[in-house]
Short mmCIF file of C-alpha atoms (C1' of nucleotides) in Angstrom, two decimals:
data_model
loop_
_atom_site.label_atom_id
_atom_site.label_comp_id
_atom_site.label_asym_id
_atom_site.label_seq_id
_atom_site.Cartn_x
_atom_site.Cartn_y
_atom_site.Cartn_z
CA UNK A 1 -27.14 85.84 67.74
CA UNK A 2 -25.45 84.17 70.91
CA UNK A 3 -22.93 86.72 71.85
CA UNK A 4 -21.48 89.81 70.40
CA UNK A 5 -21.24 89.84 66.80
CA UNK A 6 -21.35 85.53 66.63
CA UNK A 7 -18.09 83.59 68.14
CA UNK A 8 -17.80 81.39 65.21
CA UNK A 9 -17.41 84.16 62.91
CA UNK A 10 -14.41 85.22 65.25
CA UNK A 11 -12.99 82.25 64.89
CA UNK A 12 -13.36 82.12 61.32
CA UNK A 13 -11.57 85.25 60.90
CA UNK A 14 -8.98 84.29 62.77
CA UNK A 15 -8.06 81.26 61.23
CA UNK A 16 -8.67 83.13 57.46
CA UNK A 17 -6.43 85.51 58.43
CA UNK A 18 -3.94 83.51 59.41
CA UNK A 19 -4.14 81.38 56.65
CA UNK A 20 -4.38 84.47 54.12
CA UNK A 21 -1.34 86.17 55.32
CA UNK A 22 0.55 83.01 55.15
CA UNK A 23 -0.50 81.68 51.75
CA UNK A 24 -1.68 84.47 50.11
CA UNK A 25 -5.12 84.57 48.21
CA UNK A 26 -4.10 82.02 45.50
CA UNK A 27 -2.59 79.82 48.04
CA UNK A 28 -5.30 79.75 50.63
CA UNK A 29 -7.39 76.82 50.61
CA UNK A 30 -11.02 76.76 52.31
CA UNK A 31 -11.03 73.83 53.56
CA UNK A 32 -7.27 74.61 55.43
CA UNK A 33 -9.24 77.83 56.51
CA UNK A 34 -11.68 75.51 58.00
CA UNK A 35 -10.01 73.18 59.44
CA UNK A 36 -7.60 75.48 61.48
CA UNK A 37 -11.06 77.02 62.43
CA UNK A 38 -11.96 73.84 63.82
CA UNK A 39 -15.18 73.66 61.38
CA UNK A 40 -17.24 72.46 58.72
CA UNK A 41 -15.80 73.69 54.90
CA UNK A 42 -20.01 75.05 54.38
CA UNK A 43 -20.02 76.97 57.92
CA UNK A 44 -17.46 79.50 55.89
CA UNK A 45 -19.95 79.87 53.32
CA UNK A 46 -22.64 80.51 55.89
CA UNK A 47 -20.99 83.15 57.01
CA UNK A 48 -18.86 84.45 54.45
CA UNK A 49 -20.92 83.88 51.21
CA UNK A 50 -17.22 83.16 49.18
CA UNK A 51 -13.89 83.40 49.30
CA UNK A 52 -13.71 86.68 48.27
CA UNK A 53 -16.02 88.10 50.39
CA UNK A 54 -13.80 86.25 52.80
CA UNK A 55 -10.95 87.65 51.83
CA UNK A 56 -12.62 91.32 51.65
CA UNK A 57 -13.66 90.82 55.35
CA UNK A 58 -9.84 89.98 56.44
CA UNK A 59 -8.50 92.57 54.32
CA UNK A 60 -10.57 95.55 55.74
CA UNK A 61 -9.85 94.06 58.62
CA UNK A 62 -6.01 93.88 58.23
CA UNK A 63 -6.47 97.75 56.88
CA UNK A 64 -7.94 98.95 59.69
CA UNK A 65 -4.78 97.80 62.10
CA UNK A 66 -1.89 98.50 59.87
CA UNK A 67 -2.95 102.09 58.14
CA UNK A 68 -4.83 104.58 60.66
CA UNK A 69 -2.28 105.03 63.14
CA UNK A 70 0.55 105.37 60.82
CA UNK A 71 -1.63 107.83 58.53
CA UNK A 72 -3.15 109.65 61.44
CA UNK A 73 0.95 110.89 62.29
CA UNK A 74 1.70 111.86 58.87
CA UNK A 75 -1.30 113.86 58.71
CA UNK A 76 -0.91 115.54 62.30
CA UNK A 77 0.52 119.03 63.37
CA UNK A 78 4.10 117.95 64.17
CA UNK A 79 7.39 118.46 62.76
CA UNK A 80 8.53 116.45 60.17
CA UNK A 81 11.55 115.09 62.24
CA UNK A 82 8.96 113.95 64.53
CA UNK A 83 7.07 112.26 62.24
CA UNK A 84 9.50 110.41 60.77
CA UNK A 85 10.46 109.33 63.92
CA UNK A 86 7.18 108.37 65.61
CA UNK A 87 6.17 106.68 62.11
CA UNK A 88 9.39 104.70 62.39
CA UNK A 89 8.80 103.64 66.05
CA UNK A 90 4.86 102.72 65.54
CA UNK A 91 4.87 101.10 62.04
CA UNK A 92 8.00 98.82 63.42
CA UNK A 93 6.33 98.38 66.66
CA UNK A 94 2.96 97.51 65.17
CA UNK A 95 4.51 94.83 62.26
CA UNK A 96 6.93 93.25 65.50
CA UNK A 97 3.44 92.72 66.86
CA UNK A 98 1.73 91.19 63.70
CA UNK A 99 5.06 90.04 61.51
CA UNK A 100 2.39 88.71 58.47
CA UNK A 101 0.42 91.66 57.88
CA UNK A 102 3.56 93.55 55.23
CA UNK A 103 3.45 90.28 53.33
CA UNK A 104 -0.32 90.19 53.12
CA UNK A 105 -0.20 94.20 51.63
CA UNK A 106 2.52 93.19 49.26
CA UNK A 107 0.36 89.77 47.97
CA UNK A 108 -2.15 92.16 47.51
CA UNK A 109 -0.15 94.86 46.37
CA UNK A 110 0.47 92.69 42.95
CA UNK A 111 -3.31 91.26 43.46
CA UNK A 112 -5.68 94.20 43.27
CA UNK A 113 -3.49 97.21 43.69
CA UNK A 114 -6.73 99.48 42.38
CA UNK A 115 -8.47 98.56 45.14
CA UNK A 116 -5.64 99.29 47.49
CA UNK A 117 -5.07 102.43 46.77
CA UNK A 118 -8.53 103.46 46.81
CA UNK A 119 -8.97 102.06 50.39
CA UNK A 120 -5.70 103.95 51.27
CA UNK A 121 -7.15 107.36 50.38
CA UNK A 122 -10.64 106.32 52.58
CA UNK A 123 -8.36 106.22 55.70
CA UNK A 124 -7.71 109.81 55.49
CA UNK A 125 -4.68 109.84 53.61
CA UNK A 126 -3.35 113.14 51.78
CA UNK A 127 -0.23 112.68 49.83
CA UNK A 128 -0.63 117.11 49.38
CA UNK A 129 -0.64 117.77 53.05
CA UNK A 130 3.01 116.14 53.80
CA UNK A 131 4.32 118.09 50.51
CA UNK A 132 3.15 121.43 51.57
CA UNK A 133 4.86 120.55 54.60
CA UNK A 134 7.83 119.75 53.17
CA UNK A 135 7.85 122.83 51.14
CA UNK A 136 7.24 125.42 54.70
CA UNK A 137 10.37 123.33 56.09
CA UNK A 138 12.24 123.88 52.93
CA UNK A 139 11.38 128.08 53.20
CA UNK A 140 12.00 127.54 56.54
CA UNK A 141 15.39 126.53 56.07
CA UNK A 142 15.32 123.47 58.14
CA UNK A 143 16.15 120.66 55.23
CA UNK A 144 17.50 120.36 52.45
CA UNK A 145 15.03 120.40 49.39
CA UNK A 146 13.59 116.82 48.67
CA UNK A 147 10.19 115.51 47.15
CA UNK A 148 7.70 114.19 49.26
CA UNK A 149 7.55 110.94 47.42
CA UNK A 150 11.09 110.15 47.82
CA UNK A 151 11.35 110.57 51.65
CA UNK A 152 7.89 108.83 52.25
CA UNK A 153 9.36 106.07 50.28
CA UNK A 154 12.30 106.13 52.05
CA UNK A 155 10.62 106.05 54.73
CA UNK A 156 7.96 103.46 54.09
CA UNK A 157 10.60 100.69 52.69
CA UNK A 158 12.74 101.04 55.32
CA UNK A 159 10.46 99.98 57.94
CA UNK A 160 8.88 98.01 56.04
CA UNK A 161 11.19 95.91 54.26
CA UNK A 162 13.15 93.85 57.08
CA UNK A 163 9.27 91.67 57.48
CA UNK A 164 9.05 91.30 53.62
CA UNK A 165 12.82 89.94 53.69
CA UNK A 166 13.16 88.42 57.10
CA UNK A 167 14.09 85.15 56.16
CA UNK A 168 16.77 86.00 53.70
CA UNK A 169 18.18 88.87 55.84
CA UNK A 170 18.50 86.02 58.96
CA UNK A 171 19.88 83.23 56.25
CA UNK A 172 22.57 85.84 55.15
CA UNK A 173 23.55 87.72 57.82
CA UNK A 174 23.06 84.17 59.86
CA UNK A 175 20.74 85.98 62.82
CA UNK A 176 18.84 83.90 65.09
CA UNK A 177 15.40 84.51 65.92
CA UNK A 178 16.44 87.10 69.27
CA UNK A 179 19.25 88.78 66.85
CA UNK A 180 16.48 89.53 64.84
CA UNK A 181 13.79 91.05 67.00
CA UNK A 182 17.32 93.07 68.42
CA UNK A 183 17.88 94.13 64.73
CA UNK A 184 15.04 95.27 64.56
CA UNK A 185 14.71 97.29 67.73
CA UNK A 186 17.99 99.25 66.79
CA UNK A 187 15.99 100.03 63.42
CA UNK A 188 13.62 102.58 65.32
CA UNK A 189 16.86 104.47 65.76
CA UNK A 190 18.61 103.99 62.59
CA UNK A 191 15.85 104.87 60.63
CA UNK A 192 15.12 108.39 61.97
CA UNK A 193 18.81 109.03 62.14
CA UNK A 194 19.79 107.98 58.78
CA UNK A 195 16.43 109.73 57.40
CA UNK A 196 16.96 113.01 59.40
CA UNK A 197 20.57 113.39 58.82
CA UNK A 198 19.87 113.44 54.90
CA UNK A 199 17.82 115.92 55.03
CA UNK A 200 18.60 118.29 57.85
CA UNK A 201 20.24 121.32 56.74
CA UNK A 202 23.78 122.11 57.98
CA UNK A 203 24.29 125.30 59.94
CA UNK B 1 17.35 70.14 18.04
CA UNK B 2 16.41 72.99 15.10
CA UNK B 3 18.15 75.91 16.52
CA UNK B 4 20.54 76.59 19.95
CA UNK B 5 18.70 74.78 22.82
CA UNK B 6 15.57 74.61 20.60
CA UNK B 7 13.42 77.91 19.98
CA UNK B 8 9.83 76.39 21.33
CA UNK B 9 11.76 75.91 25.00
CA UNK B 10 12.83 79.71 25.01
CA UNK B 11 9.12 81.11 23.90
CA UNK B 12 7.98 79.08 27.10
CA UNK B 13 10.53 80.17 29.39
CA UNK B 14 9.79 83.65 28.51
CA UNK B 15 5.77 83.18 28.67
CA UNK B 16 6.17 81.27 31.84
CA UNK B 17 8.38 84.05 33.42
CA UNK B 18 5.82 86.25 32.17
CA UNK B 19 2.70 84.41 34.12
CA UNK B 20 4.80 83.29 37.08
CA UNK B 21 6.38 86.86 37.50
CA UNK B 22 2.77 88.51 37.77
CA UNK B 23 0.71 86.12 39.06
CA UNK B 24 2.63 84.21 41.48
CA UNK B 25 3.76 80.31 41.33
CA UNK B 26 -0.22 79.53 43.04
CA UNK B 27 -1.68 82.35 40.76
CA UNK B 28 -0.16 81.17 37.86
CA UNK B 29 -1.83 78.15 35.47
CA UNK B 30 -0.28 75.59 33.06
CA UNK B 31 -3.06 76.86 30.61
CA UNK B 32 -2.00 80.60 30.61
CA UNK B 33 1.38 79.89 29.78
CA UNK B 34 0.85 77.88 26.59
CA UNK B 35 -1.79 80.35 25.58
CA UNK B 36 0.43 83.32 26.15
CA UNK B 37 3.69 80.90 24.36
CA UNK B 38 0.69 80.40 21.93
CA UNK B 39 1.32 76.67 22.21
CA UNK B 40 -0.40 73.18 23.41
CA UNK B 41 -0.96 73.06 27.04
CA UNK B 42 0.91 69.37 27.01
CA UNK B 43 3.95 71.26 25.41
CA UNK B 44 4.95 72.34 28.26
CA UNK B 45 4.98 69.07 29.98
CA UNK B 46 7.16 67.69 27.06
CA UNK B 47 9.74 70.49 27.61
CA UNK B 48 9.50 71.01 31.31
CA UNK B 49 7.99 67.90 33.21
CA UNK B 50 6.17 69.38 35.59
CA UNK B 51 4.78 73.05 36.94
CA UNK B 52 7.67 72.71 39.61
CA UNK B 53 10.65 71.93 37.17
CA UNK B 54 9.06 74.58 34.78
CA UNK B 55 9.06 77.29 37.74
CA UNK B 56 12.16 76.64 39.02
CA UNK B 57 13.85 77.01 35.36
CA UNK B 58 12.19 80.11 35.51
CA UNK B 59 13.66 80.86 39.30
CA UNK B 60 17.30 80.13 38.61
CA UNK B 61 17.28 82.07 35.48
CA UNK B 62 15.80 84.99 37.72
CA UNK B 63 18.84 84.51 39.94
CA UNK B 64 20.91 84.50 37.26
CA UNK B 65 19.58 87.72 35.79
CA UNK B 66 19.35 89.59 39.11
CA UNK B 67 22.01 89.28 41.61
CA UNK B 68 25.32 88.44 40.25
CA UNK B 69 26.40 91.89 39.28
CA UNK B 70 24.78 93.67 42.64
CA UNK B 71 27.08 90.61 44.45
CA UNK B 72 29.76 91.37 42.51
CA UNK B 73 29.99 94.93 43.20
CA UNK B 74 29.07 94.19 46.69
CA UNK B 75 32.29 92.21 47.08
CA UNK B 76 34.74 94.04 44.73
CA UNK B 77 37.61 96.09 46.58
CA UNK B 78 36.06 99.70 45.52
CA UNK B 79 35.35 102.11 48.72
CA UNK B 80 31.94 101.59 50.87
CA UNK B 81 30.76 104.97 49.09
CA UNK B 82 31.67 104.02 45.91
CA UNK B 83 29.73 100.38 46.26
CA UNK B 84 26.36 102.38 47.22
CA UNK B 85 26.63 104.30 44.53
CA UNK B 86 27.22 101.54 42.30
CA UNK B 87 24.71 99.04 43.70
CA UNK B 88 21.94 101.62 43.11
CA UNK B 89 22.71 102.84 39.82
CA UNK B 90 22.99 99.44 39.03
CA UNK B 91 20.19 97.69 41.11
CA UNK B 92 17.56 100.47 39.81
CA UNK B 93 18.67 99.87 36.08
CA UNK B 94 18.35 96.37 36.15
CA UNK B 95 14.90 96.64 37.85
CA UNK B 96 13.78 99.03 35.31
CA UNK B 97 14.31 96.48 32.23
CA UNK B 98 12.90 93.98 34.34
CA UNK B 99 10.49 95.42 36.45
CA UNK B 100 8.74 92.40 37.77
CA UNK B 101 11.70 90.79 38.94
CA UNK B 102 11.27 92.53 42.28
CA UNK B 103 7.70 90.97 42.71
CA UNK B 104 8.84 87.35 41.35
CA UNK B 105 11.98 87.27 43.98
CA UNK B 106 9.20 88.48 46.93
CA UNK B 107 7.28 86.43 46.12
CA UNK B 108 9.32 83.45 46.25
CA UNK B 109 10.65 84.64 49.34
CA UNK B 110 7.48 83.73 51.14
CA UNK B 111 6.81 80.57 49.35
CA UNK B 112 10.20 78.88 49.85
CA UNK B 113 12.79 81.38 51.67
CA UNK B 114 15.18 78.28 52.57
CA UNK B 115 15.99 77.73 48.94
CA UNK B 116 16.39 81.18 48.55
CA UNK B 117 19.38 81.88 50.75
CA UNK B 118 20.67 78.44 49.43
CA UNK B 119 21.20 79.89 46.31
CA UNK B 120 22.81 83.28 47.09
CA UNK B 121 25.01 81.58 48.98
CA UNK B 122 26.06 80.12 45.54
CA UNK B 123 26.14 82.98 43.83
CA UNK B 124 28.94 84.46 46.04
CA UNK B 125 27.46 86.69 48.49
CA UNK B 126 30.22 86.63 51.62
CA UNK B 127 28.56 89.16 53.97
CA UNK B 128 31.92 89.23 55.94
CA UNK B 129 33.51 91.12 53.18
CA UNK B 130 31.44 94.11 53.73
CA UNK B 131 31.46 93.96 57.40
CA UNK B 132 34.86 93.95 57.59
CA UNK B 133 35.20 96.79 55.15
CA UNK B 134 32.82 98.37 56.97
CA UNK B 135 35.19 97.60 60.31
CA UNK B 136 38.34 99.39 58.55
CA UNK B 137 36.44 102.37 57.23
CA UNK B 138 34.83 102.96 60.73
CA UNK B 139 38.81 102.64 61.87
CA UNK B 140 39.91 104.72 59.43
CA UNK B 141 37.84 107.13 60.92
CA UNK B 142 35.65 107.72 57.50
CA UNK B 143 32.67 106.74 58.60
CA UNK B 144 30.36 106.32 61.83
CA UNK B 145 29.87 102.85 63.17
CA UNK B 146 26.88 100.76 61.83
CA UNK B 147 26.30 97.47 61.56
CA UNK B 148 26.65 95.76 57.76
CA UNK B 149 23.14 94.12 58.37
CA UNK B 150 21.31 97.75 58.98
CA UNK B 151 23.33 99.50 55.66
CA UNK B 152 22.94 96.71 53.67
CA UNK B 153 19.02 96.36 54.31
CA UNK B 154 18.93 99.95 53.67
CA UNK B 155 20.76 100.23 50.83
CA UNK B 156 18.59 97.27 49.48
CA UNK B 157 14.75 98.28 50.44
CA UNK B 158 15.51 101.51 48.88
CA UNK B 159 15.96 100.09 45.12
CA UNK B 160 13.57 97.53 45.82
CA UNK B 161 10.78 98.69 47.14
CA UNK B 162 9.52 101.38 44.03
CA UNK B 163 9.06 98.57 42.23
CA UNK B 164 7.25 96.57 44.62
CA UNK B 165 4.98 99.10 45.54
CA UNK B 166 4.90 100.92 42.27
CA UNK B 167 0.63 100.63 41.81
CA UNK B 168 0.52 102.38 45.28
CA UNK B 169 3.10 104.64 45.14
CA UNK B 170 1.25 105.85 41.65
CA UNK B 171 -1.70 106.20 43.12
CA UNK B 172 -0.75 107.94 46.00
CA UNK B 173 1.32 110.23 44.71
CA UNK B 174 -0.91 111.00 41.50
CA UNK B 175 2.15 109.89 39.26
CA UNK B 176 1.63 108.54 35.60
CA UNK B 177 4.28 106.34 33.96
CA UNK B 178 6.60 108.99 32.83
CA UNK B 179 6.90 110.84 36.37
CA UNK B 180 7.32 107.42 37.75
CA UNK B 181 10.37 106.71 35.34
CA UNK B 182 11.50 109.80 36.36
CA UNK B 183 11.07 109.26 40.14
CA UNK B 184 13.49 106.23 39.57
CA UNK B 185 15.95 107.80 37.79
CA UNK B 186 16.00 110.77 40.78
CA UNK B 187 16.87 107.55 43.24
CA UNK B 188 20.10 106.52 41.71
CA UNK B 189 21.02 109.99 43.01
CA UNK B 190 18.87 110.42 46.33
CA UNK B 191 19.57 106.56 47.87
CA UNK B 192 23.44 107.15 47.56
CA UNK B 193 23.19 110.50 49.02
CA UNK B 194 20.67 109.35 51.53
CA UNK B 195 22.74 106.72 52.91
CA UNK B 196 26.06 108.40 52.59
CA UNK B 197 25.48 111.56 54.25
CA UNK B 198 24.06 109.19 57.40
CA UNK B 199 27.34 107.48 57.71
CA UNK B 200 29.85 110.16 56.88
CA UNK B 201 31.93 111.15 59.37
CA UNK B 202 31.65 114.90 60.16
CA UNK B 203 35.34 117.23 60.67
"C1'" DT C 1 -43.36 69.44 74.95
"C1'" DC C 2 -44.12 71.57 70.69
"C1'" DT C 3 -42.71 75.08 67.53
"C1'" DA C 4 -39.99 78.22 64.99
"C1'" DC C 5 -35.48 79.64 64.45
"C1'" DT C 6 -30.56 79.56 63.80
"C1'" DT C 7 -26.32 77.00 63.48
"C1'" DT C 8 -23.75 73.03 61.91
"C1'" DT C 9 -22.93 69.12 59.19
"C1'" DG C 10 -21.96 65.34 55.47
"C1'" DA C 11 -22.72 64.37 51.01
"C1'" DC C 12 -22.62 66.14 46.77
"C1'" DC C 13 -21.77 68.97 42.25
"C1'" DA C 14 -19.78 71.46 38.43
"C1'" DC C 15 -15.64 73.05 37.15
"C1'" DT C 16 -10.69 73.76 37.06
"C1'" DT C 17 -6.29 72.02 37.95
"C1'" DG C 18 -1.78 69.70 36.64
"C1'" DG C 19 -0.60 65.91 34.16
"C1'" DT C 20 -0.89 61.73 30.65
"C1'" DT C 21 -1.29 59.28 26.29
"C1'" DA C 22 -1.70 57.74 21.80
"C1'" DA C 23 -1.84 59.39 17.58
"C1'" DA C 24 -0.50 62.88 14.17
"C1'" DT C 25 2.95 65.90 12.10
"C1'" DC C 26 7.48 67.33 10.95
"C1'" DA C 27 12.36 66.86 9.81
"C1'" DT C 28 16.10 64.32 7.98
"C1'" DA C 29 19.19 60.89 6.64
"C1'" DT C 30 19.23 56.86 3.65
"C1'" DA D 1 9.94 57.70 -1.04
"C1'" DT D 2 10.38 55.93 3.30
"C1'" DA D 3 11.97 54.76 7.76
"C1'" DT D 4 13.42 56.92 12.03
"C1'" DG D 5 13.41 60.00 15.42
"C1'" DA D 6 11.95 64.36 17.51
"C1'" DT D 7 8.08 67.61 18.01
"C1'" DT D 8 3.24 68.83 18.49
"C1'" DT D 9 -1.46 68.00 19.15
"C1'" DA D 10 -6.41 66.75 20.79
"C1'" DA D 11 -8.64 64.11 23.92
"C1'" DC D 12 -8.64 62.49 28.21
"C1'" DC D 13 -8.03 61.62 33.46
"C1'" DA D 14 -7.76 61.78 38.54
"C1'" DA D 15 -7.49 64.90 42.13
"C1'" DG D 16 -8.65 68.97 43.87
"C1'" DT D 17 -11.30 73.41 43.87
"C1'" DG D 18 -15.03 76.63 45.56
"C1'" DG D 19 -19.62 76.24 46.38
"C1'" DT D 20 -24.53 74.11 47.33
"C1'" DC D 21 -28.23 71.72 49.78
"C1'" DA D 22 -31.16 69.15 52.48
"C1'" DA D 23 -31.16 67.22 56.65
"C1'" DA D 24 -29.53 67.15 61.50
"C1'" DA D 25 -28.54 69.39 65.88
"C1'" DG D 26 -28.89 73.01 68.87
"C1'" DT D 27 -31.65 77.02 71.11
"C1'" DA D 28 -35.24 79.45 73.13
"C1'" DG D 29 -40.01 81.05 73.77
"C1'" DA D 30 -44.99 79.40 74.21
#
DNA sequence: TCTACTTTTGACCACTTGGTTAAATCATAT
DNA sequence: ATATGATTTAACCAAGTGGTCAAAAGTAGA
């Protein structure tokens, strides 16, 4: 090995991701994957034995920057008004900073949703601890009653959502590119407020 | 022509919304959908010229299935509340009887978003009309101020996004089919409420 | 320089893809 | 029945697909 870990596989995953998360799996071609890489169609397959062991390598990948930090505030010690709104401000912060990677869950989503889920639950995640949480909070008389799934849901789509629909929320609301990226700054707020406000209890 | 626009050309518009709804327009193959319409392969080229015009039968019939009645309630004269209310009783129903609808409409979205818009357009979507409502009701002093693109986004990921993520959201959650029914039929109540209590202007 | 090795390449292969075609089948009016 | 037109089929094709392989080019130690 030349440097750390090979800087042609680098490259290689950089240009399969990008070509993944644009075309999905089906629409990925390996020799587009090689020539954005700036290579040889058989150097892939000398270092990735297929395209699905490609694929795996960009997913885990992909996994590893989307889920951990996200999952890692759910399952902490704060409140659950802070959690929604630190999830809110990281999960929009991180997709602003990598715009393909909700499109490349969802392709997958409807791919090999198994598989997803059981990578999910790897990262640490415990659906239990949030509902126990939300049951203390309850007691506690801080919210309103509410299931777990619903407000993660809630919570999840509406972050989520404006980088699965971006172009057809620009094309109808006719945003530009910086109306957008505004839009979705203002989201960090509205998302926390409009979550909190549904569930906080009134005094 | 045997029957009202021929009965062979509905069996493969409803196999090739089949295949194309789960698999994608670069997942999907010619061969699959004459299997599943249990016909010859060069059938389909006899009804439908080519995989393109055969998909985009598919696409407008999609459209037709999907968003005139949201639109329409969208841009009818009833209150802002009563619109949310309506859109998600009436969004989550639809997407119930047709549950990969949500999937077949993402996925287009990535594949040709341009066309997309195009054809809401057509279908009567005016997002003025809401964000002038939405001027008046802030005026009349019945709700807060927010912008028409953040409520309608919300109101939209909401309903969408079960059905989108439904595999994960299972999994997670530990929820078989009948819970999951369930957990939609608790949203027709929770996303009005949700979204409603966020915006409603405290005395 | 020679040797042993890894990395990179061009040519190639088997197979699948969407799409065509000519012939067969079916329906129907005469 | 039979001639005419629409419908359906099996066989086929060219272009692409992921993947292979043997040879070339680079690299580094002796």
């Amino acid at each position: 090995m030349t440097g750390i870990d090979s800087n042609t596989e680098q490259i290689i995953m950089k240009a399969a991701r990008r070509v993944f998360t644009n075309k999905g799996f089906d629409g990925a071609r390996m020799q587009e994957i090689a020539d954005v890489a700036g290579i040889n169609k058989a150097l892939l397959h000398y270092y990735f034995r297929s395209k699905d062991k490609l694929f795996e390598a960009i997913f885990k990948e992909v996994l590893n920057t989307v889920f951990p930090k996200i999952i890692a505030v759910l399952m902490s010690p704060l409140t659950l008004f802070e959690k929604i709104e630190k999830v809110s401000f990281n999960y929009i912060e991180m997709l602003k900073q990598n715009p393909d990677l909700a499109i490349f869950v969802f392709h997958e989503i409807s791919r090999n949703p198994e598989r997803l889920v059981g990578n999910f639950k790897n990262v640490g995640a415990d659906f239990k601890i949030i509902q126990t949480q939300i049951t203390k909070e309850v007691e506690a008389g801080i919210i309103v009653p509410i299931k777990a799934e619903h407000l993660i849901a809630n919570l999840i789509s509406l972050c989520v959502f404006p980088f699965i629909a971006r172009p057809v929320l620009m094309g109808m609301a006719g945003m530009d590119q910086a109306e957008y990226d505004r839009f979705l700054e203002e989201r960090k707020q509205i998302i926390p407020h409009t979550l909190i406000t549904a569930i906080k209890k009134q005094k």
